[in-house]
CSV table of C-alpha atoms in Angstrom, one decimal:
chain,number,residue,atom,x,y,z
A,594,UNK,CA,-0.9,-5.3,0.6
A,595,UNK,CA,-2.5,-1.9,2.7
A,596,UNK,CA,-5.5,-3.5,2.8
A,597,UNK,CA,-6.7,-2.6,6.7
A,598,UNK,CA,-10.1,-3.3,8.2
A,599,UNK,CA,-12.1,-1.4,10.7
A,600,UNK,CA,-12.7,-2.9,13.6
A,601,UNK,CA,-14.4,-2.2,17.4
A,602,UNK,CA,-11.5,-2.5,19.8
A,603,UNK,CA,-13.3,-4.3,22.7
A,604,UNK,CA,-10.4,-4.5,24.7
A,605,UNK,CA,-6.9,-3.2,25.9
A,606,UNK,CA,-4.3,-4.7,27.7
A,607,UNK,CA,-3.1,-3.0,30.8
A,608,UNK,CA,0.1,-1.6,29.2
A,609,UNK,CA,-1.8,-0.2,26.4
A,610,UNK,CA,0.2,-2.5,23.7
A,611,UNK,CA,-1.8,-5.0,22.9
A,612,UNK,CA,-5.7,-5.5,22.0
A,613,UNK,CA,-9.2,-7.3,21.2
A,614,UNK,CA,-10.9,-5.7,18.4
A,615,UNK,CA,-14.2,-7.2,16.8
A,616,UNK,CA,-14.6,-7.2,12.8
A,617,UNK,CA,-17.8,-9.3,11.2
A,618,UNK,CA,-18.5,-10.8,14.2
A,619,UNK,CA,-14.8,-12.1,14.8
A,620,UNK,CA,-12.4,-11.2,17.5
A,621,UNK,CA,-8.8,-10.9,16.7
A,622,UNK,CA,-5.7,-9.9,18.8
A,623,UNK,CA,-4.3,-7.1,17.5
A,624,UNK,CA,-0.9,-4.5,18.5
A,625,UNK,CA,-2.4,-1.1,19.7
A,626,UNK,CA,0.9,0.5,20.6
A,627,UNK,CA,0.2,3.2,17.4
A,628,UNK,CA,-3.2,4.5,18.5
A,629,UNK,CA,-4.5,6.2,21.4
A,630,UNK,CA,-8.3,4.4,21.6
A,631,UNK,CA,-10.4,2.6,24.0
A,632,UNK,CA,-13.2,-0.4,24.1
A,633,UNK,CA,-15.7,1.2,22.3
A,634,UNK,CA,-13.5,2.8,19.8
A,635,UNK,CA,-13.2,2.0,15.3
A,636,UNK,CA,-9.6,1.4,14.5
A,637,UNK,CA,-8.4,0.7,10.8
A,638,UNK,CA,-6.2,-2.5,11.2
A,639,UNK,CA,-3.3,-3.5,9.0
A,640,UNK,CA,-1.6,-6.9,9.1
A,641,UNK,CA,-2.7,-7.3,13.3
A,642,UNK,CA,-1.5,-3.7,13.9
A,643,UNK,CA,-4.2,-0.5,14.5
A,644,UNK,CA,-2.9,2.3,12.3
A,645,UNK,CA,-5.4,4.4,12.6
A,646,UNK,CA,-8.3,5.7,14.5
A,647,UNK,CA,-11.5,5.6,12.7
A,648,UNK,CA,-13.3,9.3,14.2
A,649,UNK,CA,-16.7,9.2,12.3
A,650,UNK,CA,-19.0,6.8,10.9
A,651,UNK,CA,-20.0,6.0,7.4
A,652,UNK,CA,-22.6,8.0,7.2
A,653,UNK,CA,-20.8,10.8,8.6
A,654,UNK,CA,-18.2,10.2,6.2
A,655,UNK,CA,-20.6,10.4,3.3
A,656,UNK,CA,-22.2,13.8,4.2
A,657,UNK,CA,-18.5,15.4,5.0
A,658,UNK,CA,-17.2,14.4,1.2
A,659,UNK,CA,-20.5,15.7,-0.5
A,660,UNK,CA,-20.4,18.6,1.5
A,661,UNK,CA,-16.7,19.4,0.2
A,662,UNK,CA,-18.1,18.7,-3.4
A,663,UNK,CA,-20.7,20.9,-2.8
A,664,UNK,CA,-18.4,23.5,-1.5
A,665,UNK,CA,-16.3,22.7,-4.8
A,666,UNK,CA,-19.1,23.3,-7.1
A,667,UNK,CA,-19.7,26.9,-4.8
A,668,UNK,CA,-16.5,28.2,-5.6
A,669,UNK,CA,-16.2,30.8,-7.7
B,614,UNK,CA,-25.7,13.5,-4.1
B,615,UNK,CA,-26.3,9.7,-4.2
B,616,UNK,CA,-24.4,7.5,-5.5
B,617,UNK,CA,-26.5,7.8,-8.7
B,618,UNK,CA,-26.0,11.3,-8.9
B,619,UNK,CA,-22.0,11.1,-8.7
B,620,UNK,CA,-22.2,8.7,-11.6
B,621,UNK,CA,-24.7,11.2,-13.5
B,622,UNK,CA,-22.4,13.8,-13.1
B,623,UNK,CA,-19.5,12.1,-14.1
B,624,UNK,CA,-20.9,11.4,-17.0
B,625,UNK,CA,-21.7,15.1,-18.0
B,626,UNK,CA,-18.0,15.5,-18.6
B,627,UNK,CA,-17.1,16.4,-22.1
B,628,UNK,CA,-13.9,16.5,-22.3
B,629,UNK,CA,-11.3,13.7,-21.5
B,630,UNK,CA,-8.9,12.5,-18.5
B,631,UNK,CA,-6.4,10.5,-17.4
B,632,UNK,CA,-6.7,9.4,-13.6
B,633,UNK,CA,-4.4,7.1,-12.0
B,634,UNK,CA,-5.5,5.0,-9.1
B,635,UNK,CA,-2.4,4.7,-7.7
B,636,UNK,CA,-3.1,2.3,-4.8
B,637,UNK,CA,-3.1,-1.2,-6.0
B,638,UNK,CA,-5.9,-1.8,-3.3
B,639,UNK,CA,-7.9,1.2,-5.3
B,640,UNK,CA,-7.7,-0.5,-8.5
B,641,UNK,CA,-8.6,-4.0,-7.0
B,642,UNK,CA,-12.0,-1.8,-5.4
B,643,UNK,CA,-12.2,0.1,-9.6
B,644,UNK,CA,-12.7,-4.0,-10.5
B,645,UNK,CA,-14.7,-4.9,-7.5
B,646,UNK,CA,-17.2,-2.1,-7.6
B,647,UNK,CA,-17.1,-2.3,-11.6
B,648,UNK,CA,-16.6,1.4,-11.7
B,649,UNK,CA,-14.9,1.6,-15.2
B,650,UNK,CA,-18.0,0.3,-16.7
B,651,UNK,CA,-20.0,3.1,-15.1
B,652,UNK,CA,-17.4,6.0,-16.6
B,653,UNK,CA,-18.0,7.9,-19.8
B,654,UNK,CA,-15.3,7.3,-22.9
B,655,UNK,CA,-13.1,10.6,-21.7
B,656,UNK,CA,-12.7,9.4,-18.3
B,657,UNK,CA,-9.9,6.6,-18.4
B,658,UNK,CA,-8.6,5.3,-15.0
B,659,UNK,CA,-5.0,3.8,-15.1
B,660,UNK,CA,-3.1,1.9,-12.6
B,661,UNK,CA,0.0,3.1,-10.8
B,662,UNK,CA,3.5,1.5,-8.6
B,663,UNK,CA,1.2,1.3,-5.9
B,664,UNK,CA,1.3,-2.0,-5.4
B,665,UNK,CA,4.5,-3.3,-3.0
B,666,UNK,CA,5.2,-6.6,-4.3
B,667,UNK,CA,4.5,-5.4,-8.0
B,668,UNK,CA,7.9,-3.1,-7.4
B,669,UNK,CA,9.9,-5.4,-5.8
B,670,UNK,CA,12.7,-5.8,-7.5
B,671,UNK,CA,14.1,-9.6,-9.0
B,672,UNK,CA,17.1,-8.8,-7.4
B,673,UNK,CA,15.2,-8.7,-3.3
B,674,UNK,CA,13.3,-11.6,-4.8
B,675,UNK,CA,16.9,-13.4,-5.8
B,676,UNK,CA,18.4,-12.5,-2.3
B,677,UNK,CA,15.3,-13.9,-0.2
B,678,UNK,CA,15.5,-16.7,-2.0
B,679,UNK,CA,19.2,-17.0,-1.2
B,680,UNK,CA,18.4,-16.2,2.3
B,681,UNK,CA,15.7,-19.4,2.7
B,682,UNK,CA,18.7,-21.4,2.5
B,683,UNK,CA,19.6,-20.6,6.1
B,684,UNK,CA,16.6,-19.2,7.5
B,685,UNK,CA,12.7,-19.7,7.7
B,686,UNK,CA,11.6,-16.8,5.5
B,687,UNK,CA,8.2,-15.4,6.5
B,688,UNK,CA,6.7,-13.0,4.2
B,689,UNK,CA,3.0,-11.8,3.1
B,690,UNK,CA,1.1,-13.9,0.4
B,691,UNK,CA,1.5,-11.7,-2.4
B,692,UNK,CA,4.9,-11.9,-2.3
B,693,UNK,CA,5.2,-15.3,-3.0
B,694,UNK,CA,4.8,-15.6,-6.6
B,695,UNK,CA,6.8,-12.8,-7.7
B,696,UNK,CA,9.6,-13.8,-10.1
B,697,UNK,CA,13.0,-13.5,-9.3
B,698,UNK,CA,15.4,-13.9,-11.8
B,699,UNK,CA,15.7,-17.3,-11.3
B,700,UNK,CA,12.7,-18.4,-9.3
B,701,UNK,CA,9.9,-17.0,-7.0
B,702,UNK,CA,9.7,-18.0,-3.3
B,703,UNK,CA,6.5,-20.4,-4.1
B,704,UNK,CA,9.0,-22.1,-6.4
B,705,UNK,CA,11.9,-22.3,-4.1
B,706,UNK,CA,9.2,-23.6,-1.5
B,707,UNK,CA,8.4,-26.2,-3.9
B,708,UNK,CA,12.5,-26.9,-3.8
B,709,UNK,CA,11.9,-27.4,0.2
B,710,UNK,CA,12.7,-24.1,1.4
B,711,UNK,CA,10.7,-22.8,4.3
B,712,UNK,CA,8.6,-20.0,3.3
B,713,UNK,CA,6.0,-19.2,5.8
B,714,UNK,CA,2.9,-16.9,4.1
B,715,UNK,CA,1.9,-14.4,7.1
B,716,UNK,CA,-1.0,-12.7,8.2
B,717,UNK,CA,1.0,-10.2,10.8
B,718,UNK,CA,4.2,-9.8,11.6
B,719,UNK,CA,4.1,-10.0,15.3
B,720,UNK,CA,3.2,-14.0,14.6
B,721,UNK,CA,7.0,-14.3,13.4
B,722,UNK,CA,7.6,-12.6,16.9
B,723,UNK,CA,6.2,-15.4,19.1
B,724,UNK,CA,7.6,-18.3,16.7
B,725,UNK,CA,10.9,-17.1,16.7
B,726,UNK,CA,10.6,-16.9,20.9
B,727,UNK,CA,9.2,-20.6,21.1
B,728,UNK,CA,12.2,-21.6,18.8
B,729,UNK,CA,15.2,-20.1,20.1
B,730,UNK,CA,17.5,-21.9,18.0
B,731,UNK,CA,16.5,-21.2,14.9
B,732,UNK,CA,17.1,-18.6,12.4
B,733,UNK,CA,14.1,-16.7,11.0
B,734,UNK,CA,14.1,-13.7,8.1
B,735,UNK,CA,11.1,-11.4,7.8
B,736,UNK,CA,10.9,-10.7,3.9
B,737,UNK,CA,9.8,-7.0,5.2
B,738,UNK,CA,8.1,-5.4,2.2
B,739,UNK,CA,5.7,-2.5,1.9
B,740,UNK,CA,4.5,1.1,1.9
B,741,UNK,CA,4.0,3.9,4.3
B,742,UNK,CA,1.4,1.9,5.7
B,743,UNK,CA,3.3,-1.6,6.7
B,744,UNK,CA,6.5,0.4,7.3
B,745,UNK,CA,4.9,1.3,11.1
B,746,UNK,CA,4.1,-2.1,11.7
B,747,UNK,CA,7.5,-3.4,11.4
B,748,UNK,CA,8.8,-0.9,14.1
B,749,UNK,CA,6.3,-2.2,16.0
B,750,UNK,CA,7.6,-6.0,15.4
B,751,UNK,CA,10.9,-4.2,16.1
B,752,UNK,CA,9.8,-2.7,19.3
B,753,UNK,CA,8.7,-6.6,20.5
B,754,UNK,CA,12.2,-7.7,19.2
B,755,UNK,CA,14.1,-5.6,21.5
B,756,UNK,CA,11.6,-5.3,24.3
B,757,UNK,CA,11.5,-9.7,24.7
B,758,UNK,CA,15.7,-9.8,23.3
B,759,UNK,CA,14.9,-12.2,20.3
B,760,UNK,CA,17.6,-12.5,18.2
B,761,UNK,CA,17.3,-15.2,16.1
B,762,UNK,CA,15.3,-13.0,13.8
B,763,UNK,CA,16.7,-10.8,10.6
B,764,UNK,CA,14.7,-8.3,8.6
B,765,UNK,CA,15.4,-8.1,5.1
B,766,UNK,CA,13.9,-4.7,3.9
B,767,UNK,CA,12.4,-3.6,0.6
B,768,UNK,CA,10.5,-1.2,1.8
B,769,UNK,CA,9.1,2.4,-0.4
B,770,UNK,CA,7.7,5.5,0.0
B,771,UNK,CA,4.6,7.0,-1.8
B,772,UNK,CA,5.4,10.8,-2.0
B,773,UNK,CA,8.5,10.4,-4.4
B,774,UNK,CA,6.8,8.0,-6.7
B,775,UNK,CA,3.5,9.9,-7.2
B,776,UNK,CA,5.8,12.7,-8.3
B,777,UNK,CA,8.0,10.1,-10.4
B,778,UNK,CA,4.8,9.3,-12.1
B,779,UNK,CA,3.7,13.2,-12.2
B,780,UNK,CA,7.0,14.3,-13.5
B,781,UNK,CA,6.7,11.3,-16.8
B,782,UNK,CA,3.1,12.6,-17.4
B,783,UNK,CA,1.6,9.3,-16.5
B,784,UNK,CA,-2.1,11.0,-15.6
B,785,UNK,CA,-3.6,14.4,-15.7
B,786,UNK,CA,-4.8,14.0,-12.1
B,787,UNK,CA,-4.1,11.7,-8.8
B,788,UNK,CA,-6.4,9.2,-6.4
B,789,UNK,CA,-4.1,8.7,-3.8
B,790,UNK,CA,-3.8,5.7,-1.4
B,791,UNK,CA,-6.0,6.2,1.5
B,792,UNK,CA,-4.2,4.0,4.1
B,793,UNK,CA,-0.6,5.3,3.3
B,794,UNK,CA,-2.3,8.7,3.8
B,795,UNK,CA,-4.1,7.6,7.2
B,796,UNK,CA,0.0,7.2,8.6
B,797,UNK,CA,1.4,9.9,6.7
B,798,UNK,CA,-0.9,12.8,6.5
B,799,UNK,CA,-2.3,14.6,3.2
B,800,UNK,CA,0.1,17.5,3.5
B,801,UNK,CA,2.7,16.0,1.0
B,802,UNK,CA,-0.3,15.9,-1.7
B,803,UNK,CA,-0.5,20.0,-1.2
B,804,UNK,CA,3.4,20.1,-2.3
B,805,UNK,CA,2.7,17.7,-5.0
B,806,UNK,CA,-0.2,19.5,-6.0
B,807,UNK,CA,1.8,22.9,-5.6
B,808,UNK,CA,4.8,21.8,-7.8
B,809,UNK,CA,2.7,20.1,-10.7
B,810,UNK,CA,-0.7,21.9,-10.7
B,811,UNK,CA,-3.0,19.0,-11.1
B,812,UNK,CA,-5.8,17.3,-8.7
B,813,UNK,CA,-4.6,15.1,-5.9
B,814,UNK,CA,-7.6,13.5,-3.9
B,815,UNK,CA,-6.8,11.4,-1.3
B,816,UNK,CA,-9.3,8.8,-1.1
B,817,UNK,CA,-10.5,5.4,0.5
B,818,UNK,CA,-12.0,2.2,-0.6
B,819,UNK,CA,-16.0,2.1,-0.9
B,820,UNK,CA,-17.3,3.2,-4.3
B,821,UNK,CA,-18.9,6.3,-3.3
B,822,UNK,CA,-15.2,7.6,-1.9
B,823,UNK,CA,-13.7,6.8,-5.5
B,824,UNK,CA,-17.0,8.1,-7.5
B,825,UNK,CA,-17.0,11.3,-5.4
B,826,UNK,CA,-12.8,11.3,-6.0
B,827,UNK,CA,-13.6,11.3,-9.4
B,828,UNK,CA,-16.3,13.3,-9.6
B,829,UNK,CA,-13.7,16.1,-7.8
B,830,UNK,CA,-11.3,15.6,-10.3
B,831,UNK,CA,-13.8,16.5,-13.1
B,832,UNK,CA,-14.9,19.5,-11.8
B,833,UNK,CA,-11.1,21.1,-10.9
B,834,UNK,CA,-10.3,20.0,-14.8
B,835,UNK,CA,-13.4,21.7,-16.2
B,836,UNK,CA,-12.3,24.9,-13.7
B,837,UNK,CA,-9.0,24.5,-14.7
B,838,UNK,CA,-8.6,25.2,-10.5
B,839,UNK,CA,-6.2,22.3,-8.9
B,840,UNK,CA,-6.4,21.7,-5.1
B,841,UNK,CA,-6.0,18.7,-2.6
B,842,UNK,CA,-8.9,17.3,-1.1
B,843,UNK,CA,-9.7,14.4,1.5
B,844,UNK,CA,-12.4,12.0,1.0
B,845,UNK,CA,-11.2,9.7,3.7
B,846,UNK,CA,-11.8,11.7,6.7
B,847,UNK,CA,-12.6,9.0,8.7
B,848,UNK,CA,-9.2,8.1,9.0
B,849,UNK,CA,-7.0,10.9,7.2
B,850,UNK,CA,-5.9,13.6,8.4
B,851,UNK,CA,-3.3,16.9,7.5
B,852,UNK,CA,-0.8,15.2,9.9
B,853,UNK,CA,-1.5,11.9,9.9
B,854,UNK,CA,-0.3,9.3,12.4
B,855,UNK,CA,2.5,11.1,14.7
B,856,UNK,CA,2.7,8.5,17.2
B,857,UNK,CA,3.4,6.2,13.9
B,858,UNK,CA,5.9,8.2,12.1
B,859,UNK,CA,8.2,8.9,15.3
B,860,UNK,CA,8.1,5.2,15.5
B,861,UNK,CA,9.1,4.6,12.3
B,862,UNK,CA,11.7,7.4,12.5
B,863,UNK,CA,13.0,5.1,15.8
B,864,UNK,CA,14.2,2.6,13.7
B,865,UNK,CA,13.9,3.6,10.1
B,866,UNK,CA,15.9,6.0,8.1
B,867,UNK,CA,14.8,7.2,4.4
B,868,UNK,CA,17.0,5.7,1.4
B,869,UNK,CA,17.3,5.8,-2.4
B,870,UNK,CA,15.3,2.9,-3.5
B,871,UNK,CA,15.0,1.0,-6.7
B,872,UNK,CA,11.7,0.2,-8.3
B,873,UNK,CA,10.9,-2.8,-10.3
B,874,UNK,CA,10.4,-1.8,-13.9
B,875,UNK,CA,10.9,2.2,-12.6
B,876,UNK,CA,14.0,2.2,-11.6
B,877,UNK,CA,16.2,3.9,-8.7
B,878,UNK,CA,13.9,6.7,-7.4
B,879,UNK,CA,15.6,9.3,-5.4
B,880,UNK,CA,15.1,9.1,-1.3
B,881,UNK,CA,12.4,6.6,-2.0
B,882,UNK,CA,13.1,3.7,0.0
B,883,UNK,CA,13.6,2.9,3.8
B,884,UNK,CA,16.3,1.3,5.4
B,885,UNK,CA,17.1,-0.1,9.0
B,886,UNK,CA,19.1,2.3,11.0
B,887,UNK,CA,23.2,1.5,11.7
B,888,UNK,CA,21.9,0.9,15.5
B,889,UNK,CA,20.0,-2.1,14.5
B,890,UNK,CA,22.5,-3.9,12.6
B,891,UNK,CA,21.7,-7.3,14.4
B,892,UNK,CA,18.4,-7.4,12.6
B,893,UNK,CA,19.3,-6.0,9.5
B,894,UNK,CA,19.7,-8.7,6.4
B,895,UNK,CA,20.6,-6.4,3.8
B,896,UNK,CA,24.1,-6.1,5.4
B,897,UNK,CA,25.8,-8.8,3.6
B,898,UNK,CA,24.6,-7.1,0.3
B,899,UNK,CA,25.7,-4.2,-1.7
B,900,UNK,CA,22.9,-2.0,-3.2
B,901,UNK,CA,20.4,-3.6,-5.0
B,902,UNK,CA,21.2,-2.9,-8.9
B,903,UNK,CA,18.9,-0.7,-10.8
B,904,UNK,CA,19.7,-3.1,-14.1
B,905,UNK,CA,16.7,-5.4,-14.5
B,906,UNK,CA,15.6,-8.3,-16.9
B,907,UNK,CA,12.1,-9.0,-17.8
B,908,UNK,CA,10.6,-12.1,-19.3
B,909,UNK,CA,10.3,-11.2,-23.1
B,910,UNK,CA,7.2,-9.2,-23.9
B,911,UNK,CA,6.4,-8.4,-20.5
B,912,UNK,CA,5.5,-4.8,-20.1
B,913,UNK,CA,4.9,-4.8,-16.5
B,914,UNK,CA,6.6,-1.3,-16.3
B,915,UNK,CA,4.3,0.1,-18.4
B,916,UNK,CA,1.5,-0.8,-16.2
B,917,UNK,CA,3.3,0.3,-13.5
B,918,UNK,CA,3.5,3.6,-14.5
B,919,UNK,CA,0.0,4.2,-16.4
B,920,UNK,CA,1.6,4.0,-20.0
B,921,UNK,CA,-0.7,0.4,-20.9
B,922,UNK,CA,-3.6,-0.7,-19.7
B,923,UNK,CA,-2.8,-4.7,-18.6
B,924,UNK,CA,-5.1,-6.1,-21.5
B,925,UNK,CA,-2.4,-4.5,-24.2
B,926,UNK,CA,0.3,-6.6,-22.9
B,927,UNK,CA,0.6,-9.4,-25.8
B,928,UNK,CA,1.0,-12.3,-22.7
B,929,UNK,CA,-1.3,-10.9,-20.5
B,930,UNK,CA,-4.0,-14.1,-20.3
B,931,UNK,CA,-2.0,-16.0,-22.3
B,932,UNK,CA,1.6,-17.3,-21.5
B,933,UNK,CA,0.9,-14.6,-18.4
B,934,UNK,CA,-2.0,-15.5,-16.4
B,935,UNK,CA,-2.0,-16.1,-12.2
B,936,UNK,CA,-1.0,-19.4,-12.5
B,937,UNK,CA,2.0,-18.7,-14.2
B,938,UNK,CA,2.9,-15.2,-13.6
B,939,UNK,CA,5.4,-13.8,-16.1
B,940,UNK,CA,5.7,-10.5,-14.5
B,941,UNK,CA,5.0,-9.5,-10.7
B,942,UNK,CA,1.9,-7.1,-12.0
B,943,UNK,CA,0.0,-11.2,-12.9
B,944,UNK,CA,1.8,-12.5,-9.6
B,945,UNK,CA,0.3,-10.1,-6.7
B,946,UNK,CA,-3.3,-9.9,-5.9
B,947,UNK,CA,-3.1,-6.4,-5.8
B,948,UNK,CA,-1.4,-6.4,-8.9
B,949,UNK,CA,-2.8,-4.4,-12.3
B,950,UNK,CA,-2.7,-7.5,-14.7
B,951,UNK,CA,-4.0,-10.0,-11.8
B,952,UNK,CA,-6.8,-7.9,-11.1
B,953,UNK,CA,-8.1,-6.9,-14.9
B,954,UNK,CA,-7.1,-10.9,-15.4
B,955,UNK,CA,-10.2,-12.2,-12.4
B,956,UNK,CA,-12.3,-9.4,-14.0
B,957,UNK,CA,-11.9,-10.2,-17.8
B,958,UNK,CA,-12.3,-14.4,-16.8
B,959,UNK,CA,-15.6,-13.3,-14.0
């Protein structure tokens, strides 16, 4: 049941509550009222709500955690 | 550090472990990634109660169904085939009660605006996670005046049942659910971690965040050196979602809760606050009792709590399968026994 998607937001509404985002190639309308982003912006989406921005990308992502194991395996 | 190389690593550990993926969603990505097969004989993963329909209680399951009598209930698809004590919603839908399976909440919102005179009940279940998104439902409720719809909560929180589990010694170390994290923060791991002295990693869904969880684990074991970490940074953070919890705290306030198969955990649960009475459902009821009954044999609360693995159930697969659920771990999607189930047939 938390399974949440990322998705582009493409668009906000002018109050700020309500959305476009894009996820494989799909646009959905989905609540934004819980995260500060703009078109442009990665959002994690749960049941047609953004919980969450996304702030780096995969890759990113993947050099940050081995980077902490790396720092793991450092420590004394 | 590829993939590859996690895996190689992994299996360098001698000694043994007892993880539990406590997220149901991490144990259906354990199945989908087929990461147990890639794990060396000391490394067991075991499920945990973190699955929301799996630990909702017969009783909620007997009152919804008690509730479709007068109302349209609209709940998510997992819930559907959990058994109550007399019958699940799918069967009570089979009886001609309205059960509507939802994608989103806010769906209900615009129904229950373009049909004024009907009543409609949200079956509102769920973690950390879901538990902003119904103040947000709540939040259209109030803001367009709809009143024709009633929330019936069953709603937990992950913190006091990751220590529930910690305190029964149901694992030697802790994935925790990335998307509960992304709304509440990591810092409750660091008190977790403080009070029991074991490894909590918060992680997310792809295989290399649960390899390199693991992989973490493994090496604060063999150092004997117990810490938090986050291996979702994408999304988590120490804080989590502010603008989230203060909406949650709007209309939400915490509550004992009882666990299916677990029992009452303390300060557990949410509830609606006194000032939303109109939309609260549970009113009519007293406290949900802590007293359950289980289909004979079923051992769903040992799955739920990392003491079986779902294949040592004597029904599971046999007078337990997803078409005919015996206990709510073979009824969810995200449940234990469902998932092992698809992977043991695939």
């Amino acid at each position: 049941m938390c399974v949440a998607q990322p998705m582009e937001v493409v668009e906000i509404s002018a109050d700020g509550k309500t959305g476009r985002a894009r996820y494989m190639g799909s646009e959905f309308e989905i609540r934004m009222s819980l995260v500060a982003a703009v078109p442009g912006d990665y959002v994690l989406v749960h049941a047609g709500c953004a919980i969450s921005e996304i702030k780096k990308s995969e890759a990113e992502e993947i050099e940050m955690i081995l980077k902490l194991l790396e720092e793991t395996a450092n420590e004394p | 550090m590829n993939r590859e190389a996690l895996v190689g690593r992994i299996n360098k550990f001698a000694g043994k472990v007892k993880i539990m993926e406590v997220c149901g969603t991490h144990t259906a990505a354990v199945d989908g990634f087929g990461l147990r097969a890639l794990l060396p004989e000391g490394v067991s993963l075991v499920s945990g109660p973190g699955c929301p329909a799996c630990v909702t209680t017969a009783e909620d399951i007997d009152r919804l169904v008690k509730l479709s009598e007068n109302a349209q209930v609209w709940t998510f698809g997992d819930m559907v085939g959990i058994p109550g004590s007399v019958s699940s919603l799918a069967e009570a839908r089979a009886r001609g009660a309205e059960i509507k399976i939802m994608y989103s909440p806010f769906e209900l919102a615009e129904r229950a605006a373009q049909n004024p005179k009907k009543n409609f009940l949200l079956a509102a279940v769920g973690f950390e996670t879901t538990v902003p998104v119904y103040a947000s439902l709540l939040d259209t409720l109030v803001e367009k005046k709809i009143s024709n719809v009633k929330i019936y909560t069953s709603l937990k929180t992950m913190p006091e049942a990751i220590n529930a589990a910690a305190e029964k010694n149901a694992a030697d170390a802790f994935i925790c659910p990335g998307h509960v994290c992304a709304v509440t923060g990591y810092g409750f791991l660091e008190r977790l971690c403080k009070k029991h002295k074991m490894p909590f990693v918060a992680a997310g869904f792809e295989d290399y965040h649960i390899l390199a969880a693991i992989c973490e684990i493994i090496r604060q074991i063999e150092s004997n050196n117990f810490c938090v970490k986050n291996f979702y940074p994408s999304v988590v953070s120490k804080n989590g979602n502010e603008t989230a919890q203060k909406a949650v705290d709007k209309y939400f306030c915490k509550t004992d809760a009882v666990w299916r198969g677990i029992g009452v955990i303390k300060n557990s649960g949410y509830a609606l606050r006194k000032k939303f009475f109109e939309y609260n459902a549970n009113l009519v009821y007293g406290k949900t009792s802590a007293e359950e009954k289980f289909f004979a044999g079923c051992r769903c609360a040992e799955v739920l709590m990392g003491g079986i693995r779902p294949n040592e159930c004597g029904l599971f697969g046999g007078a337990c399968r997803p078409e005919c659920p015996k206990g709510a771990c073979m009824a969810s999607g995200e449940g234990a026994c469902s998932i092992y189930y698809k992977g043991t047939v695939n």
